PDB file of C-alpha atoms in Angstrom:
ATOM      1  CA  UNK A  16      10.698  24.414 -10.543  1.00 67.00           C
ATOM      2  CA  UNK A  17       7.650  21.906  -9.576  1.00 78.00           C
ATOM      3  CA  UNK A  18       5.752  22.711  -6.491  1.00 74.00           C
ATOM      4  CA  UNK A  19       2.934  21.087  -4.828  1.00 74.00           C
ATOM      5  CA  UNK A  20       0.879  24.497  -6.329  1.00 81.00           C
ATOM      6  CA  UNK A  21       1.869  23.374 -10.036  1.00 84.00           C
ATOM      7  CA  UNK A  22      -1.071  20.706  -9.703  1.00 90.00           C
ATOM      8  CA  UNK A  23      -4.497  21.138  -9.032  1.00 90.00           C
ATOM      9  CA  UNK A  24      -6.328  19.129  -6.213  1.00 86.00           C
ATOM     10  CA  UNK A  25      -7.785  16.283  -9.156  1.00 90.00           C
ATOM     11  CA  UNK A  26      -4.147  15.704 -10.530  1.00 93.00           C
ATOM     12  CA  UNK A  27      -2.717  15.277  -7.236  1.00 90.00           C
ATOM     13  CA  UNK A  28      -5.332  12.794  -7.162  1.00 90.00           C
ATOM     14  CA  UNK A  29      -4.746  10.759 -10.018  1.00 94.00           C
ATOM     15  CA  UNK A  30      -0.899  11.113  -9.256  1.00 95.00           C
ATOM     16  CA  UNK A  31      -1.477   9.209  -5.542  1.00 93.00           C
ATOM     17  CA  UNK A  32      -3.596   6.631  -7.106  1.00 93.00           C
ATOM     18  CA  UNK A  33      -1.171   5.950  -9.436  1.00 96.00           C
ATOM     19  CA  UNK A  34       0.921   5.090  -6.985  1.00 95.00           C
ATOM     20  CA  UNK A  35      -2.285   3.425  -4.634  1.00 94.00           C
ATOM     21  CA  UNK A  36      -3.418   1.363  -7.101  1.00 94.00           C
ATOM     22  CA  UNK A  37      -0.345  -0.108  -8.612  1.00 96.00           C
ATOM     23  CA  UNK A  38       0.374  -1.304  -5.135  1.00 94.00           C
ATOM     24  CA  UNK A  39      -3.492  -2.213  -4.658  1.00 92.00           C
ATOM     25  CA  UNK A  40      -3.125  -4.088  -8.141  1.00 93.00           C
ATOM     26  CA  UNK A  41      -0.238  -6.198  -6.990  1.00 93.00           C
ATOM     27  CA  UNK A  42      -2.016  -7.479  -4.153  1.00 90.00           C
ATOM     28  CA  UNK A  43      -5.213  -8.397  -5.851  1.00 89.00           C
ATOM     29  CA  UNK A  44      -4.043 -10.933  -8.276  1.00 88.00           C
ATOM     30  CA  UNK A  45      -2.878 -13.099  -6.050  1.00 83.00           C
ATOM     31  CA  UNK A  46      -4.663 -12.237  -2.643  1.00 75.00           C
ATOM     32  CA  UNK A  47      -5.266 -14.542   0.854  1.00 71.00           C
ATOM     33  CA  UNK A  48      -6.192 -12.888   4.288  1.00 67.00           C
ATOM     34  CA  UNK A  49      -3.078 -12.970   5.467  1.00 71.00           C
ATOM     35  CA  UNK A  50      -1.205 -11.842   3.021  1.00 76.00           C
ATOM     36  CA  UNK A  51      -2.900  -8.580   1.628  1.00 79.00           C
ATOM     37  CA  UNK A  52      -2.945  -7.518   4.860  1.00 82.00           C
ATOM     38  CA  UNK A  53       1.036  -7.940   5.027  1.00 84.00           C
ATOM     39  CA  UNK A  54       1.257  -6.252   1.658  1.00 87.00           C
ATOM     40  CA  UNK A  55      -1.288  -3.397   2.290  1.00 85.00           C
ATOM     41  CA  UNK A  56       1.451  -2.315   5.632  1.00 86.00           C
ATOM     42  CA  UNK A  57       4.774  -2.791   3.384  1.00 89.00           C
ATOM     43  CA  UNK A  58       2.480  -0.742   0.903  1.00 87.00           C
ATOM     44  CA  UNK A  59       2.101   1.970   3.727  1.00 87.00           C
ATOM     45  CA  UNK A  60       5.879   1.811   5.132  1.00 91.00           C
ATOM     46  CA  UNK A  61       6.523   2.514   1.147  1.00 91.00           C
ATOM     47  CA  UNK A  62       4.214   5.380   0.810  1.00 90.00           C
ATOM     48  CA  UNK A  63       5.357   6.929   3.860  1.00 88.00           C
ATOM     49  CA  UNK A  64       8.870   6.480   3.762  1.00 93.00           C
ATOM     50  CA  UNK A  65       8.576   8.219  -0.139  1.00 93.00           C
ATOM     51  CA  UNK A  66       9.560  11.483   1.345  1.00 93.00           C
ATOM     52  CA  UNK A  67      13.033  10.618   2.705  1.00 95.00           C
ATOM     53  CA  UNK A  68      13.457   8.658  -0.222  1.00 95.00           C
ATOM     54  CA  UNK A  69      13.306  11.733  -2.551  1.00 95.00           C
ATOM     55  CA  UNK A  70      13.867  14.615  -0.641  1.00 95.00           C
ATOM     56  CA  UNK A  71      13.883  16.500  -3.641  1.00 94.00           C
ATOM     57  CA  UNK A  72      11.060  15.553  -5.542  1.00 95.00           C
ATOM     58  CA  UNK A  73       8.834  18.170  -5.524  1.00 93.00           C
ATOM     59  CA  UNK A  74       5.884  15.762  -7.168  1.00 94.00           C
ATOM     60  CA  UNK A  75       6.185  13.291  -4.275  1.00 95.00           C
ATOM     61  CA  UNK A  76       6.701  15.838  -1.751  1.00 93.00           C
ATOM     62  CA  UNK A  77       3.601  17.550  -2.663  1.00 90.00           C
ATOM     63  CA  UNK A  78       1.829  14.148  -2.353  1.00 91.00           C
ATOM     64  CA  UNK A  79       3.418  12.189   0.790  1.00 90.00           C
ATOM     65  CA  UNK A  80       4.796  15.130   2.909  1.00 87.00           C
ATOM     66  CA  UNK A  81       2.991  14.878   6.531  1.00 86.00           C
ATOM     67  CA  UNK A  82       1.632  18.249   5.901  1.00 87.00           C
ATOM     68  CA  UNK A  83      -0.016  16.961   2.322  1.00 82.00           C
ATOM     69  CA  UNK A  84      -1.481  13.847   3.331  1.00 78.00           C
ATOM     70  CA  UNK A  85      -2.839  15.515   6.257  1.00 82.00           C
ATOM     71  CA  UNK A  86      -4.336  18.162   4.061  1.00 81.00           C
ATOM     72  CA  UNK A  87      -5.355  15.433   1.250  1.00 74.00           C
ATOM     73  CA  UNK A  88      -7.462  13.552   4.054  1.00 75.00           C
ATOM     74  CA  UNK A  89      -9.782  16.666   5.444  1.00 76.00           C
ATOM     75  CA  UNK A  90     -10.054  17.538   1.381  1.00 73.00           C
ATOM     76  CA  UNK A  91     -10.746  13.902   0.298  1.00 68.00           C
ATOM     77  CA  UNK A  92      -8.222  14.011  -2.136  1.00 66.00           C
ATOM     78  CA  UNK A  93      -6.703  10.560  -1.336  1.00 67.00           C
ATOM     79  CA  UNK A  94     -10.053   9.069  -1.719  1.00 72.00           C
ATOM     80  CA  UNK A  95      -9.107   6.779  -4.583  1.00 74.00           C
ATOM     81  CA  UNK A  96     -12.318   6.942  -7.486  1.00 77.00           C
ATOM     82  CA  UNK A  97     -12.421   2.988  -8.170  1.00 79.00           C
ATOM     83  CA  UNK A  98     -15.079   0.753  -8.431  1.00 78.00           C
ATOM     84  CA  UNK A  99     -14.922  -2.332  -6.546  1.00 76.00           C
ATOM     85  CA  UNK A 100     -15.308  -4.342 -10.132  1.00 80.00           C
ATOM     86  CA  UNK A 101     -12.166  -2.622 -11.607  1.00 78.00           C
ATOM     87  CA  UNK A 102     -10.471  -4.073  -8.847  1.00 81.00           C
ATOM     88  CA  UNK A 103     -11.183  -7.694  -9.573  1.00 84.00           C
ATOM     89  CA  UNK A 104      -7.907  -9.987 -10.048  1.00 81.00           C
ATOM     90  CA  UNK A 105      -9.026 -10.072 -13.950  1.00 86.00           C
ATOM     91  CA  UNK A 106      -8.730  -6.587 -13.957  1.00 90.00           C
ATOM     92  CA  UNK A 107      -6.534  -4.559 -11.192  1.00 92.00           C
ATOM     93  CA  UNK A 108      -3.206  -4.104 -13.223  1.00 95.00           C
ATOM     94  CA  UNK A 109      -5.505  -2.807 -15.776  1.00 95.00           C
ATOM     95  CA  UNK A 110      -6.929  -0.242 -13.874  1.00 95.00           C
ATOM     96  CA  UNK A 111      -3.439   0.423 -12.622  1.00 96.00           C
ATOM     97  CA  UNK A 112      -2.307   0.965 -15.499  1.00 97.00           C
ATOM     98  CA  UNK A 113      -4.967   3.110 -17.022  1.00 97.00           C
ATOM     99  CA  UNK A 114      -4.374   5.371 -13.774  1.00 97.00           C
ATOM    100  CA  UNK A 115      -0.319   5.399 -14.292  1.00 98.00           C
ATOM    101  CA  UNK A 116      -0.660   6.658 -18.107  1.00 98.00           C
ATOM    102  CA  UNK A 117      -3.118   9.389 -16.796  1.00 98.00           C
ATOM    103  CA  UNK A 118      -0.236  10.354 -14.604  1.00 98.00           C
ATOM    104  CA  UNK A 119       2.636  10.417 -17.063  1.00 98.00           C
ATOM    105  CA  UNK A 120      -0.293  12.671 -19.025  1.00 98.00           C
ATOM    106  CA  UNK A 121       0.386  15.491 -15.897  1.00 98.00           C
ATOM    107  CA  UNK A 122       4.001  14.562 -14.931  1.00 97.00           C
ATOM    108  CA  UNK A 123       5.169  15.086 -18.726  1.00 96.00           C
ATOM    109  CA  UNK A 124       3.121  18.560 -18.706  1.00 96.00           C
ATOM    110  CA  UNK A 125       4.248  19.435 -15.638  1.00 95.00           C
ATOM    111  CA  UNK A 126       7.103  17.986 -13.875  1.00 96.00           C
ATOM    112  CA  UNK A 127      10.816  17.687 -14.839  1.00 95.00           C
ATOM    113  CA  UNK A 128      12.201  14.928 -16.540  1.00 96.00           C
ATOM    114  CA  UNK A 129      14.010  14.182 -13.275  1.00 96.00           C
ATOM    115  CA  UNK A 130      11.012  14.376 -11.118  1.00 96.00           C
ATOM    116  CA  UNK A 131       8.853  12.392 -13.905  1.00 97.00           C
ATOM    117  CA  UNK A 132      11.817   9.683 -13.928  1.00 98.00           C
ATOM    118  CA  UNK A 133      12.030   9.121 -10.039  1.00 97.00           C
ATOM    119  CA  UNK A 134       7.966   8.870  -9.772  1.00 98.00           C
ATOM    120  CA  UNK A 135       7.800   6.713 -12.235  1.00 98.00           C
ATOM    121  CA  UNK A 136      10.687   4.555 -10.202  1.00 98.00           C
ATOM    122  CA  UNK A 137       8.676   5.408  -6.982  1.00 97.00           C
ATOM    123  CA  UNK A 138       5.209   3.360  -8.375  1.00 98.00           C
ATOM    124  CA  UNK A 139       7.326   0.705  -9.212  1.00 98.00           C
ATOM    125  CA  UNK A 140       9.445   0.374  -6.047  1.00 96.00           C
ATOM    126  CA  UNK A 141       6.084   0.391  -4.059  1.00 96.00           C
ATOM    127  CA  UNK A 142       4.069  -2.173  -6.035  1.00 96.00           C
ATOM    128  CA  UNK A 143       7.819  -4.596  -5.889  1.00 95.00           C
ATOM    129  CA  UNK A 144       7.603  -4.357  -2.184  1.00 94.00           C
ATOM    130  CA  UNK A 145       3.705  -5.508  -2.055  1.00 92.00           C
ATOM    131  CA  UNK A 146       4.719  -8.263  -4.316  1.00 91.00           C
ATOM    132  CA  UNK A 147       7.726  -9.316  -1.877  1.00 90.00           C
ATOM    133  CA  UNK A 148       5.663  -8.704   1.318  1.00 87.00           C
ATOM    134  CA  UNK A 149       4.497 -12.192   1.636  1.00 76.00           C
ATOM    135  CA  UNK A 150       4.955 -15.577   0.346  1.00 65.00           C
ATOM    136  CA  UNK A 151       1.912 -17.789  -0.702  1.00 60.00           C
ATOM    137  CA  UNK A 152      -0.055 -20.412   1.833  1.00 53.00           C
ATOM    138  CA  UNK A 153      -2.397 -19.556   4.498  1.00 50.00           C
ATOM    139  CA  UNK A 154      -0.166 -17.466   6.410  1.00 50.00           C
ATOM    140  CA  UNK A 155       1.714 -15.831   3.187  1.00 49.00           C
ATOM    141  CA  UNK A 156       4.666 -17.118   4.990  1.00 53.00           C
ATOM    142  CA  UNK A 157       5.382 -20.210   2.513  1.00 56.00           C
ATOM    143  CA  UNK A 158       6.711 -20.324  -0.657  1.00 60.00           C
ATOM    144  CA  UNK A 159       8.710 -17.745  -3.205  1.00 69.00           C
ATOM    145  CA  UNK A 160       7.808 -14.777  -2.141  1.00 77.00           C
ATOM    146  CA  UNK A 161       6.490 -13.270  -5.223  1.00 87.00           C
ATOM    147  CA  UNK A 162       3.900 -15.495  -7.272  1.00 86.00           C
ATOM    148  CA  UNK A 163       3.277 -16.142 -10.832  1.00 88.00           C
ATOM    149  CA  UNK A 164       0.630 -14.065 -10.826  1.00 91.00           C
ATOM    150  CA  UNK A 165       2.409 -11.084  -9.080  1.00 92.00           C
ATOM    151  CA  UNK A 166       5.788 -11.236 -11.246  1.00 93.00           C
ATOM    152  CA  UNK A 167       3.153 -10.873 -14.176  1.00 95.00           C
ATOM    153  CA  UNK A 168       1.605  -7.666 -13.033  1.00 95.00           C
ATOM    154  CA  UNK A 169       4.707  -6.549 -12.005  1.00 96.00           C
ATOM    155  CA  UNK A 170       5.908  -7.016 -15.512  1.00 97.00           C
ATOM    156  CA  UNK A 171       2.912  -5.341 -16.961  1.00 98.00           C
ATOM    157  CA  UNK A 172       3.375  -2.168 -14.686  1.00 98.00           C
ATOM    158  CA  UNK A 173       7.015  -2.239 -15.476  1.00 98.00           C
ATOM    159  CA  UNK A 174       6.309  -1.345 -18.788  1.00 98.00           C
ATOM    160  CA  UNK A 175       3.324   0.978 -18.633  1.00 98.00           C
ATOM    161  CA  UNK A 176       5.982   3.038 -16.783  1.00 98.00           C
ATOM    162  CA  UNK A 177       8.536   2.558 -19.715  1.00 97.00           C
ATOM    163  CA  UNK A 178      11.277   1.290 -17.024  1.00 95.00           C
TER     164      UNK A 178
END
């Protein structure tokens, strides 16, 4: 059985900015004031309603439980390692992506097929609710709700997850 011990502090890492950054990414290629801050709180109702959403997934429990983010921020290890540049519009879902294949790396080494399957739903389900968080204009309150742009990342994650 998986349990928060069957990763070390870096892989819990990349795990949560698998998840951070495919939400992050979603948001970026398409942002306005207004609206990335809507999607950045629908990012962190997602994140922290992940726990009662798979009660028993060990991999996210070991990630979003109270007791592990609390622990993650006095270690640092939700400190995402990005460079402002790899965050560019021209390059987010990239550097999403990139981080989402180093976590299928750990997840298949590590986690069951189960656990793997529902994480990999997980970064997908939080990155669909940034994109639906807001519509376009000034207020992200006009509009479809997800863009071009957005429905094209989404896309992109979609299938660096293999969903």
């Amino acid at each position: 059985m998986t349990t928060a011990e069957s990763f070390t502090p870096e892989e819990l890492k990349t795990l949560a900015g698998s998840v951070m950054l495919s939400g992050m990414a979603v948001s970026m290629v398409d942002m306005g004031v207004v609206s990335t801050a809507i999607e950045a709180n629908a990012m962190a109702q997602e994140v922290a309603g992940a726990t009662q959403k798979y009660p028993s997934n060990a991999v996210i429990q070991a990630l979003f439980s109270e007791e592990a983010v609390k622990q993650a921020r006095s270690n640092g290890t939700m400190k995402l390692d990005v460079k402002p540049e790899e965050m560019q519009p021209n390059l987010a879902v990239d550097t999403a992506v990139t981080k989402i294949n180093e976590a299928l790396v750990i997840l298949n080494q590590k986690a069951t097929p189960e656990e793997t399957q529902e994480f990999k739903e997980f970064i997908y389900s939080a990155a669909d609710r940034v994109a639906n968080a807001a519509g376009n204009g000034l207020f992200g309150s006009g509009g479809s709700k997800v863009s071009d742009k957005e429905a094209a990342a989404l896309a992109k994650l979609k299938a660096a997850l293999g969903l």
